Short mmCIF file of C-alpha atoms in Angstrom, two decimals:
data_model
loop_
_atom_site.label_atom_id
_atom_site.label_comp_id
_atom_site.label_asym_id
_atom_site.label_seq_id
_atom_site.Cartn_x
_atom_site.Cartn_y
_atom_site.Cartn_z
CA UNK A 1 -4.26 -24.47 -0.72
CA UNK A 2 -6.00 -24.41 -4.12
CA UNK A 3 -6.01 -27.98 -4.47
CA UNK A 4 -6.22 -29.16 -0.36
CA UNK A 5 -9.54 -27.10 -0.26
CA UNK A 6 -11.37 -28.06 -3.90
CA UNK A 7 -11.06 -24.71 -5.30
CA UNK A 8 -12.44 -24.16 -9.16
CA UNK A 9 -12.90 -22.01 -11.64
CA UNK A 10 -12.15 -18.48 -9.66
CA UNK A 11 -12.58 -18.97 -6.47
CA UNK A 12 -9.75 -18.37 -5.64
CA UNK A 13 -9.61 -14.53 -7.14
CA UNK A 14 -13.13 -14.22 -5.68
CA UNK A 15 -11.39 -14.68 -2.29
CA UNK A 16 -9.42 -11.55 -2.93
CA UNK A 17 -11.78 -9.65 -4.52
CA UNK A 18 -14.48 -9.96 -1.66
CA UNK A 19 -11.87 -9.56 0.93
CA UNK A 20 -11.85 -5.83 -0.05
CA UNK A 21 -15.65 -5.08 0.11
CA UNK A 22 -15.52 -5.39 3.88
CA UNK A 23 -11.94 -4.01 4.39
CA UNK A 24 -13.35 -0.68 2.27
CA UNK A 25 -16.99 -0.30 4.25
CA UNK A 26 -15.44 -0.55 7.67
CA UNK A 27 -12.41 1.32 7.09
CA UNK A 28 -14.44 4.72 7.87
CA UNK A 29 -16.20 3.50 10.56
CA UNK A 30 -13.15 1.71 12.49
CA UNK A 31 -11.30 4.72 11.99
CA UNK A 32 -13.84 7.04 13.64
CA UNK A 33 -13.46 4.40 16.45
CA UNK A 34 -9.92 4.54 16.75
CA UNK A 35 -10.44 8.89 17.33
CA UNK A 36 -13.00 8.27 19.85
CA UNK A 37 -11.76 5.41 21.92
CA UNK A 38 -7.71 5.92 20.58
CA UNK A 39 -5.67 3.66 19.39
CA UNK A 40 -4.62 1.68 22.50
CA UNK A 41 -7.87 0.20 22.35
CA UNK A 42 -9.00 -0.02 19.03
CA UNK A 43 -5.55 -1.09 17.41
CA UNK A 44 -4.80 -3.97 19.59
CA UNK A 45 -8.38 -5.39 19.39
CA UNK A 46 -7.97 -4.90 15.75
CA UNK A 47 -4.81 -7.24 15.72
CA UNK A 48 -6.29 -9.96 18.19
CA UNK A 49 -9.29 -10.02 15.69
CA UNK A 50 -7.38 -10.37 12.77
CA UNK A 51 -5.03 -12.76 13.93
CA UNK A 52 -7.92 -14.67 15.14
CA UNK A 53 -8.89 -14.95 11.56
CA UNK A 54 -5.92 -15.95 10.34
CA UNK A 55 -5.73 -18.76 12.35
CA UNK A 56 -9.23 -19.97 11.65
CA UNK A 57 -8.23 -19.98 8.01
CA UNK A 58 -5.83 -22.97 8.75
CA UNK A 59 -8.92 -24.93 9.74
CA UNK A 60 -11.38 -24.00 6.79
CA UNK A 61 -11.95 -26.85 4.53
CA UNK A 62 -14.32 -25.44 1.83
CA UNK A 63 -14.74 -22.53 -0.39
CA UNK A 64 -17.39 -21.30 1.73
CA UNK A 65 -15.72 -21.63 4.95
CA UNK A 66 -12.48 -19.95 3.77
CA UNK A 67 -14.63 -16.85 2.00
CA UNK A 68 -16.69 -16.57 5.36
CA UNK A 69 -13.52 -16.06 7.44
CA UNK A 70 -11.49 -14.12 4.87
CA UNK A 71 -14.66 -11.51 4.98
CA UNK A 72 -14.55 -10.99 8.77
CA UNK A 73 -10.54 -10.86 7.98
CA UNK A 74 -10.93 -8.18 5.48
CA UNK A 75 -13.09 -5.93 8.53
CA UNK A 76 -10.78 -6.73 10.93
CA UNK A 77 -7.77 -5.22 8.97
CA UNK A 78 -9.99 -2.25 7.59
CA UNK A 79 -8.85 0.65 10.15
CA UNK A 80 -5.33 -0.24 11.06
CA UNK A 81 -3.17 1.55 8.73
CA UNK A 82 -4.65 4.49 8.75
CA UNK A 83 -5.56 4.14 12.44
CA UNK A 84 -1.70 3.49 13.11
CA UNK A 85 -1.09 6.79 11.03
CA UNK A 86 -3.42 8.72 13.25
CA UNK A 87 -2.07 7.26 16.03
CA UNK A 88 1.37 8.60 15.89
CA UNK A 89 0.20 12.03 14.96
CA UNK A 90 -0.68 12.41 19.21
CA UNK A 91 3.35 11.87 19.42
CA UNK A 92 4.82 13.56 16.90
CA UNK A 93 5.07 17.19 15.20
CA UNK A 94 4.30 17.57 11.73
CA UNK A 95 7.85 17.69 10.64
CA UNK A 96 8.94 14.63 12.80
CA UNK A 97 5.64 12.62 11.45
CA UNK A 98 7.12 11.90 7.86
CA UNK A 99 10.13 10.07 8.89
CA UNK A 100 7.71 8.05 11.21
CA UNK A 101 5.41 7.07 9.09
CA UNK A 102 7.77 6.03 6.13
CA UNK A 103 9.58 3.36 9.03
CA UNK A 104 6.04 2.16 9.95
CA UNK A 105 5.20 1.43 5.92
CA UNK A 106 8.79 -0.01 5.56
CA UNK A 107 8.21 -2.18 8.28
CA UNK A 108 5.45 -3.48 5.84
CA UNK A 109 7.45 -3.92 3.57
CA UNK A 110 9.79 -5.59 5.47
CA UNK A 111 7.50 -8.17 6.62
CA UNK A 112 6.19 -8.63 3.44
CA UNK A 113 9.74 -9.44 2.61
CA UNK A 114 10.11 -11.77 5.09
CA UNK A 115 6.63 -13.42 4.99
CA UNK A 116 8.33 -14.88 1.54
CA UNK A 117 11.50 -16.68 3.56
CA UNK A 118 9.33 -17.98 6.14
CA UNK A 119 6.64 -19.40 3.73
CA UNK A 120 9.79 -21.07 2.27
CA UNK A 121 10.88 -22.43 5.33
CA UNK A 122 7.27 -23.59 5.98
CA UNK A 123 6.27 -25.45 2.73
CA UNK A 124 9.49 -27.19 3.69
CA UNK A 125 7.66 -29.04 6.71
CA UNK A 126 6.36 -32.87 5.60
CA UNK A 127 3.14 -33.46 7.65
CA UNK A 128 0.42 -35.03 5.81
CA UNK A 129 -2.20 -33.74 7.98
CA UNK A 130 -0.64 -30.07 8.15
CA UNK A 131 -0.40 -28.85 4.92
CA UNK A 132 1.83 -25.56 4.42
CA UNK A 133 -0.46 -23.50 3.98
CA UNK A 134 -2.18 -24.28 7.36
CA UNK A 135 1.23 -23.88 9.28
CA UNK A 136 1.51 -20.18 7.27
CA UNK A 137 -1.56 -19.28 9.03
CA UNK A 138 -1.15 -20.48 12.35
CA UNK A 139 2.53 -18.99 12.76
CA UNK A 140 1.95 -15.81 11.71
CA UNK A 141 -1.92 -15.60 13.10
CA UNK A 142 -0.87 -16.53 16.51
CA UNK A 143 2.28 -13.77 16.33
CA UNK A 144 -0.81 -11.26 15.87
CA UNK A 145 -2.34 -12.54 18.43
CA UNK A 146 0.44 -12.49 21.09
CA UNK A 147 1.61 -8.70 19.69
CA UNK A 148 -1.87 -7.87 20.01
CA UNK A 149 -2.23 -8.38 23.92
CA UNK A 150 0.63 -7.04 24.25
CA UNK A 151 -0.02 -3.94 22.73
CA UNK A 152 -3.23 -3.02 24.57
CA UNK A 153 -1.10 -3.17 27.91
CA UNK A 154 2.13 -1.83 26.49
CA UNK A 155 0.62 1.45 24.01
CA UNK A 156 -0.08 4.88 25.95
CA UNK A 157 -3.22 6.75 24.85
CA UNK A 158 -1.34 9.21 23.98
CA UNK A 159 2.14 11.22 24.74
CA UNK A 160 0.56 12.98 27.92
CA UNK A 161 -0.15 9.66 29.82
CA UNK A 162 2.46 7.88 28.07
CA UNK A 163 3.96 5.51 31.02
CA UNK A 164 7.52 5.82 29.69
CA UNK A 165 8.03 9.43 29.89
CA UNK A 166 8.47 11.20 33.12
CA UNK A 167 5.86 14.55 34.26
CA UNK A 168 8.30 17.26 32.95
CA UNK A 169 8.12 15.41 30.03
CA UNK A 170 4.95 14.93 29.20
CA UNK A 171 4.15 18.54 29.69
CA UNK A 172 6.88 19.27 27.06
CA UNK A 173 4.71 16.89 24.58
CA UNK A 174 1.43 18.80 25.48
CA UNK A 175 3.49 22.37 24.35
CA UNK A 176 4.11 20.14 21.20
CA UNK A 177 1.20 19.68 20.13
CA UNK A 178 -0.09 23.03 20.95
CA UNK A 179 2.48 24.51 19.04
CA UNK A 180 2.34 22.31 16.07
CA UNK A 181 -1.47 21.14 16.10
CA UNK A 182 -4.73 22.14 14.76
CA UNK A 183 -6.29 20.35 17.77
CA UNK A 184 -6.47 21.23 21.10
CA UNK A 185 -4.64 18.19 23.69
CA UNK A 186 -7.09 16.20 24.90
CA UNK A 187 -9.86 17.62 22.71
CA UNK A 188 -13.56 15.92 22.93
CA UNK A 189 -14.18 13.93 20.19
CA UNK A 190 -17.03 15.73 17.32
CA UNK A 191 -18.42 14.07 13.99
CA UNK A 192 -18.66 17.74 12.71
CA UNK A 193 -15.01 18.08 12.41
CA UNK A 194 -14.66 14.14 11.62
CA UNK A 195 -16.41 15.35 7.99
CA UNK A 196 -14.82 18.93 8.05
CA UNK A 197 -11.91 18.24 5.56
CA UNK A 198 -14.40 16.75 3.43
CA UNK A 199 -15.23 20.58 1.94
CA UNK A 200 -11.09 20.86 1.46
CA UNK A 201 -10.81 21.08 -2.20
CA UNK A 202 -7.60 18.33 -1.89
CA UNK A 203 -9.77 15.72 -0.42
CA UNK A 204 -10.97 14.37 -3.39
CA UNK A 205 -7.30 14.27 -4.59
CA UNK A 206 -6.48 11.80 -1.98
CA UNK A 207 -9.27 10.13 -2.37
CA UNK A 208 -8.36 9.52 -6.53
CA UNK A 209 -4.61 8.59 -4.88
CA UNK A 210 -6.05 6.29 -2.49
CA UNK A 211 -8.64 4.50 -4.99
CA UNK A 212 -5.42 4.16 -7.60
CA UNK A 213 -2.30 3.41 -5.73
CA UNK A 214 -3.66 0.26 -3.82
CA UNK A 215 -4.85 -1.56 -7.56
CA UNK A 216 -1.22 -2.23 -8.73
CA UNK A 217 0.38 -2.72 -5.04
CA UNK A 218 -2.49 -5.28 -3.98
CA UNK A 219 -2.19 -6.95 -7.46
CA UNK A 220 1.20 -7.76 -6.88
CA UNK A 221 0.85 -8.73 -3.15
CA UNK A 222 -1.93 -10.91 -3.66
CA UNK A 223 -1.22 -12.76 -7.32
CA UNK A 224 2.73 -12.87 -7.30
CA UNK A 225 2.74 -16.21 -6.19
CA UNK A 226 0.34 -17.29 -9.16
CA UNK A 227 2.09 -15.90 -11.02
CA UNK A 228 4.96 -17.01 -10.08
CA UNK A 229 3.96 -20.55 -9.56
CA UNK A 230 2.71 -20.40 -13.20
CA UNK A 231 5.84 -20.02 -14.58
CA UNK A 232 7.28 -23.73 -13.16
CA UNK A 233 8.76 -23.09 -9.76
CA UNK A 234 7.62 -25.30 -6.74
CA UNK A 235 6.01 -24.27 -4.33
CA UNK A 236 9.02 -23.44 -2.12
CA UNK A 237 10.88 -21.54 -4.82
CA UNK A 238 7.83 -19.65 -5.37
CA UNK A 239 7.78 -18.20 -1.53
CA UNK A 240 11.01 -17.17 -1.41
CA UNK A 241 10.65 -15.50 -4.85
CA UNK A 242 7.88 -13.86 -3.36
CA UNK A 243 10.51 -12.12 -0.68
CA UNK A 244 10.26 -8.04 -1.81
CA UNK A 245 13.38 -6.79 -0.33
CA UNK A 246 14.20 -4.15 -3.74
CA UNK A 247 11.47 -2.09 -1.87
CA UNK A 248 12.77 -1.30 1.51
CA UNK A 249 15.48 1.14 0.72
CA UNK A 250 14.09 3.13 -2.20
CA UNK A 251 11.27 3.52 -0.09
CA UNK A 252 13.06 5.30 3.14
CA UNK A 253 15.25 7.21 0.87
CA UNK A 254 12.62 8.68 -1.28
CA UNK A 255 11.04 9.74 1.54
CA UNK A 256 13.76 11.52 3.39
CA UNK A 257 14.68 13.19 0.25
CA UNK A 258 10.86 14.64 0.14
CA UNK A 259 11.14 15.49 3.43
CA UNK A 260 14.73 17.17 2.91
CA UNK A 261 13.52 19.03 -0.03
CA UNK A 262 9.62 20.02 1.87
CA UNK A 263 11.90 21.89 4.41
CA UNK A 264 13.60 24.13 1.96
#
């Protein structure tokens, strides 16, 4: 991609870089979104948008085109983890919500994994007007797309007008929340108590976690294949070295052990 679109100098680390600026601004404010108008909205137009982007990078053919795209990118896919996390706190209790959420980062993982073997299956295709790269994008940006529509007609709002459970049901999963919640069900959305665990004395914690953790995960995500490319592989070695299956079990096993041990 480097070389197809003229890249010098570092360009190509000043793509990553400024991807971030955006993603960190808007996470707040797409998250606030996602409370107010819930995540069968918000989520889904959050993956159309993104994989909209992705498949506008295969048709960038400057520095300047691909920075412009990869900023709207980086807003795009601002609230959606955390939004997802929110999201399945209106289904689950806070002792069911660990296991959850430890499947939804493994599934990261897991596509991260796989994003490797299908980048090696891709740089594999010989088209001399569709490079690699360009095929990388439009596979996986129009699989965001489709999931995306699919979502906003497929997710509930939330476990009480969830179309896959039956009445009786549903009124169990309001008693759920009750029980387990610091929210009342259906409660009106407030900016007040948005901010209010800002004046918890472990917010700032989180937020030292949160600044910290992402430097040596995105690092790796984003400059293995330099890296690895740097060392003498081809290109299609280099994507399915990229593959980062080690992760998936430790992950889901560290978890339910913190869980297991939480509950003692």
């Amino acid at each position: 991609m480097s070389e197809d679109l003229g890249f010098v100098g570092e360009q190509y680390s000043l793509l990553i870089l400024l991807f971030y600026i955006p993603n960190g601004l808007c996470d707040l404010p797409l998250n606030l979104l996602t409370k107010r108008y819930s995540g069968r909205i918000v989520l889904p137009g959050l993956m159309v948008g993104w994989g909209a982007m992705a498949l506008l990078q295969a048709a960038c053919k400057n520095f300047g085109g691909m920075l412009a795209i990869r900023l709207i990118l980086g807003a795009f896919e601002a609230g959606f983890f955390a939004g997802a996390v929110f999201y399945l706190t209106l289904f689950y209790t806070r002792g069911e919500l660990g296991f959850r959420i430890a499947l939804f980062f493994g599934s990261a993982l897991l596509a991260s994994a796989f994003s490797g073997l299908i980048s090696f299956g891709v740089f594999r295709i010989q088209d001399p007007h569709v490079h690699g790269w360009m095929w990388l994008f439009i596979i996986e940006g129009a699989l965001t797309v489709i999931f995306g529509i699919v979502a906003f007609w497929w997710l509930p709002a939330n476990a009480q007008t969830a179309w896959f459970l039956t009445q009786a049901e549903r009124e169990v999963a309001s008693l759920r929340s009750l029980r387990d919640g610091t929210r009342d069900v259906e409660e009106e959305f407030s900016f007040k108590k948005c901010f209010q665990t800002w004046k918890d004395w472990k917010f700032p914690i989180w937020c030292i976690i949160s600044l910290t953790y992402p430097v040596a995960f995105a690092t790796t995500a984003n400059f293995l294949p330099l890296v690895i490319g740097r060392l003498g592989y081809n290109k299609v070695t280099t994507n399915l070295l990229t593959g980062r299956f080690e992760q998936l079990m430790p992950h889901d096993m560290l978890q339910h052990l913190s869980q297991q041990l939480v509950a003692m």
